[in-house]
Short mmCIF file of C-alpha atoms in Angstrom, two decimals:
data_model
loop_
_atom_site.label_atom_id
_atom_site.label_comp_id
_atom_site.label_asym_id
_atom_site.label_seq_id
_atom_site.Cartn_x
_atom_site.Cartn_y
_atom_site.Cartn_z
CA UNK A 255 3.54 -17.30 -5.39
CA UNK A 256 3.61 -16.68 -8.87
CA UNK A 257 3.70 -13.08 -9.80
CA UNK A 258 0.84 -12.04 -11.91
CA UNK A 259 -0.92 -14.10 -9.62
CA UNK A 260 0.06 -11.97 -6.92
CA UNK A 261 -1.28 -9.02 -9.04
CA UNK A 262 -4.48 -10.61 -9.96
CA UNK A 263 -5.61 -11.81 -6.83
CA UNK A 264 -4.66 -9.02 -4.37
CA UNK A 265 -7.56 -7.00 -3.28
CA UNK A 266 -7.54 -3.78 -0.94
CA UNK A 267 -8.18 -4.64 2.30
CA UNK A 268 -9.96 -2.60 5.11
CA UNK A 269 -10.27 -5.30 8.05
CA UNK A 270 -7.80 -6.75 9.51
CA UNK A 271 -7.25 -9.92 12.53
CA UNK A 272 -5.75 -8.71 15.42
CA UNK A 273 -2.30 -10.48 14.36
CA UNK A 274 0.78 -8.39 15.05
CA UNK A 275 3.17 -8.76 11.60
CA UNK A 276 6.32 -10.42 12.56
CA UNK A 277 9.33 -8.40 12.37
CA UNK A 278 11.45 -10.05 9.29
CA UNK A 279 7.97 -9.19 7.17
CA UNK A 280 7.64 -6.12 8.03
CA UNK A 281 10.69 -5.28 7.11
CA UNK A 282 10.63 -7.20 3.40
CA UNK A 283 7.45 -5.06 3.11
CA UNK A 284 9.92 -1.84 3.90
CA UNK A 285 12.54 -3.06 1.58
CA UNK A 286 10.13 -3.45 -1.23
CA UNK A 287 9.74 0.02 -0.97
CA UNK A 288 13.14 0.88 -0.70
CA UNK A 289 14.12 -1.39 -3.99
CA UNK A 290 11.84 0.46 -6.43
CA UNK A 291 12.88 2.11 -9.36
CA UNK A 292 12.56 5.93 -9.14
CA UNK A 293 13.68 8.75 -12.53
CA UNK A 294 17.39 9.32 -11.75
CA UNK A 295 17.01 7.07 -9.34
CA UNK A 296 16.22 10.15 -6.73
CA UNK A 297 14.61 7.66 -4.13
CA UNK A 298 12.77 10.78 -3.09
CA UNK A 299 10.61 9.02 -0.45
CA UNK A 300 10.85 8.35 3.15
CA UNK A 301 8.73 5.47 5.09
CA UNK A 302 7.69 6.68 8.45
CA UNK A 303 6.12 3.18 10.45
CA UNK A 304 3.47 4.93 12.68
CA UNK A 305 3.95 2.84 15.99
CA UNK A 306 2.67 5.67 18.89
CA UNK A 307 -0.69 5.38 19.57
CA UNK A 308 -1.34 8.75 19.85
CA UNK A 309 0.35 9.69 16.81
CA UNK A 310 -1.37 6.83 14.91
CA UNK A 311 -4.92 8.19 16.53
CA UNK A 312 -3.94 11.70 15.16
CA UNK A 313 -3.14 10.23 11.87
CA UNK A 314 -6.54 8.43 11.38
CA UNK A 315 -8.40 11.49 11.98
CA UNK A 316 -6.68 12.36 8.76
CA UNK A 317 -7.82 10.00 6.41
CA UNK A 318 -10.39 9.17 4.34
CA UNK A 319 -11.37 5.83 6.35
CA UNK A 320 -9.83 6.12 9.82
CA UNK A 321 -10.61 2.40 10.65
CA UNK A 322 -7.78 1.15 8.45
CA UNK A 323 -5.21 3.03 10.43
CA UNK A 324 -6.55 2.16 13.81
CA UNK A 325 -6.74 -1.73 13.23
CA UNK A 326 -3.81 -2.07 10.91
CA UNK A 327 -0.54 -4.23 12.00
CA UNK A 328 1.61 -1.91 10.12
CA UNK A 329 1.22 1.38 9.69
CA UNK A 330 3.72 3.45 6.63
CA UNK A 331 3.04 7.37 5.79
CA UNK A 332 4.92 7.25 2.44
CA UNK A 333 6.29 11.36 2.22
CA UNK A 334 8.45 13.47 -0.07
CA UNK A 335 9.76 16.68 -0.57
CA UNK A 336 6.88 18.83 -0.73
CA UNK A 337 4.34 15.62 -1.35
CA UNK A 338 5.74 15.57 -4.99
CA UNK A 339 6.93 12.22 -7.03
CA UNK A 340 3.78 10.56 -7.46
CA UNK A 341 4.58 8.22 -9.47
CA UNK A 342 7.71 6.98 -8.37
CA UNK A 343 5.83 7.18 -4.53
CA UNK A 344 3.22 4.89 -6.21
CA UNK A 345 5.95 2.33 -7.23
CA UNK A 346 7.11 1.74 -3.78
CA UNK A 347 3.86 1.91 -2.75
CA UNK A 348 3.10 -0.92 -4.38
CA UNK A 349 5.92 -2.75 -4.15
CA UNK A 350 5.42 -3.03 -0.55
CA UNK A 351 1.72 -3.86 -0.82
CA UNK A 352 2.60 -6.47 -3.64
CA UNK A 353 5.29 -7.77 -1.15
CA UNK A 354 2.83 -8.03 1.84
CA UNK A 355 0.78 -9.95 -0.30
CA UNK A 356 3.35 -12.18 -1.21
CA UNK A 357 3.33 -13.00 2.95
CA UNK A 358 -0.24 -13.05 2.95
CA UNK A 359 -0.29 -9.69 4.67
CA UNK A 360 -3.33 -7.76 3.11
CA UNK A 361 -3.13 -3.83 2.14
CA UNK A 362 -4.64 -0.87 1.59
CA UNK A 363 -3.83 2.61 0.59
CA UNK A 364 -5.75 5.26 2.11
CA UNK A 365 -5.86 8.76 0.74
CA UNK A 366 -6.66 11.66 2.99
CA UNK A 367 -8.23 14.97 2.43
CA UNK A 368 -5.98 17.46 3.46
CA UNK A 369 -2.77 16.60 3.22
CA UNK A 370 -1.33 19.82 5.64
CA UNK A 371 -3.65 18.15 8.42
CA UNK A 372 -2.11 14.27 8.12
CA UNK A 373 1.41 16.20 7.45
CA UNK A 374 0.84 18.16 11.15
CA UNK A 375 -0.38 14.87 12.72
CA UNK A 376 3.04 13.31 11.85
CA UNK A 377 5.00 15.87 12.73
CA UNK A 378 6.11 16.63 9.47
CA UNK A 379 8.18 20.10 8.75
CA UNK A 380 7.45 22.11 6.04
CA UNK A 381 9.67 20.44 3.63
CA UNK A 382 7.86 16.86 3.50
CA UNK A 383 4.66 16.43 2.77
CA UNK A 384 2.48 12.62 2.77
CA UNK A 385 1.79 11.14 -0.41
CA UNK A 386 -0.34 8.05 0.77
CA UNK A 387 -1.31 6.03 4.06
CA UNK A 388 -0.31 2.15 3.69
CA UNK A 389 -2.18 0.10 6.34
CA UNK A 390 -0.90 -3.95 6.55
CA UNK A 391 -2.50 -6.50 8.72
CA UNK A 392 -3.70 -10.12 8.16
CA UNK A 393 -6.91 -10.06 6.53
CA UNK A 394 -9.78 -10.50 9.04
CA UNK A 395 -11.89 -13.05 6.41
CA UNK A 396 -8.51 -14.43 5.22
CA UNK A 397 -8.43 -15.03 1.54
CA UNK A 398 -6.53 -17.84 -0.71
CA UNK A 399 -4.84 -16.43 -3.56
CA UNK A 400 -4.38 -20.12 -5.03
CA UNK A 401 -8.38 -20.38 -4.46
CA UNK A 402 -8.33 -19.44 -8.27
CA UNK A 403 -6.00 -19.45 -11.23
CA UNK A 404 -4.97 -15.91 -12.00
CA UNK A 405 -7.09 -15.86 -14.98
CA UNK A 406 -9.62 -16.80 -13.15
CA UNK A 407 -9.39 -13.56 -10.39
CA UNK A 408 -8.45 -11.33 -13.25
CA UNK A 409 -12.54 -12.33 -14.83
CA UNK A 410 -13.38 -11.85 -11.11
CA UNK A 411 -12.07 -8.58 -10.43
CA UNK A 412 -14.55 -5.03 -10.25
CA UNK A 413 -12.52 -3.60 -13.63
CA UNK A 414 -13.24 -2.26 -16.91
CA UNK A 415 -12.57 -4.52 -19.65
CA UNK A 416 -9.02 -4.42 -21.39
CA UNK A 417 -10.39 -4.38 -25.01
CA UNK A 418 -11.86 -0.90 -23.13
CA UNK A 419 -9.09 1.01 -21.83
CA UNK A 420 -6.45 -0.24 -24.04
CA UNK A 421 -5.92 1.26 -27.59
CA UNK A 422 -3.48 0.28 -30.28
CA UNK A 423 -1.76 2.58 -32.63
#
């Protein structure tokens, strides 16, 4: 798929078919996340895949919307030292949604309120704290990213216009 279409037409996504994510995806999806760029290249992130169930039940109580985690595929608690690197976290982050997508694996971050609570549901010590949630799964209203040109899902998406938020100096 082309890229900016990729971009364009990906949408967070909070359902999901109950369609276990092959192996060799999951693990592009990882790898994403392991390939993005980082300042000093630090790679200051670990991916822990939440596969217990009762681990994964502890973790949804965590979140903001506990459904994603308890029907999602492929579950990735994105963590750091002390739940810093935001930016560099959001990178992979979205690398591996971005790469899901690419597999027509839908995505959705999911922030949590209290990040000591999700960090004691994953066993975390006190060194590591979660940055962000990332739920995978196939989409359970599956949608066709080639449905549209890019353009066209770029008009369609819920976004302020650019002339709005961009400024030139």
């Amino acid at each position: 798929m082309d890229t900016y279409l990729t971009i364009a037409s990906k949408r967070d996504t909070r359902a999901y078919a109950e369609r276990p994510i092959p192996d060799d995806i999951a693990r592009r999806i990882l790898d994403a996340g392991r390939v993005a760029g980082s300042a000093r290249n630090r790679q200051p992130w670990r991916f822990l895949v939440v596969g217990d169930a009762d681990v994964r039940e502890r973790l949804a109580a965590t979140v903001y919307e506990p459904g994603n985690v308890r029907g999602a595929a492929l579950v990735v608690a994105v963590v750091t030292p002390g739940g810093k690197y935001a930016f560099d976290t959001g990178r992979a982050a979205q690398n591996m949604m971005l790469a899901g997508w690419n597999e027509d694996v839908a995505s959705c971050p999911n922030g949590m309120p209290d990040a000591e609570t999700t960090a004691a549901a994953l066993g975390l010590g006190d060194e590591e704290r979660p940055v962000v949630v990332l739920t995978f799964g196939y989409a359970a209203r599956e949608r066709d990213p080639e449905s549209r040109s890019a353009e066209e899902w770029s008009a369609r998406a819920d976004r302020k216009p650019l002339d709005e938020i961009v400024r030139r100096l």
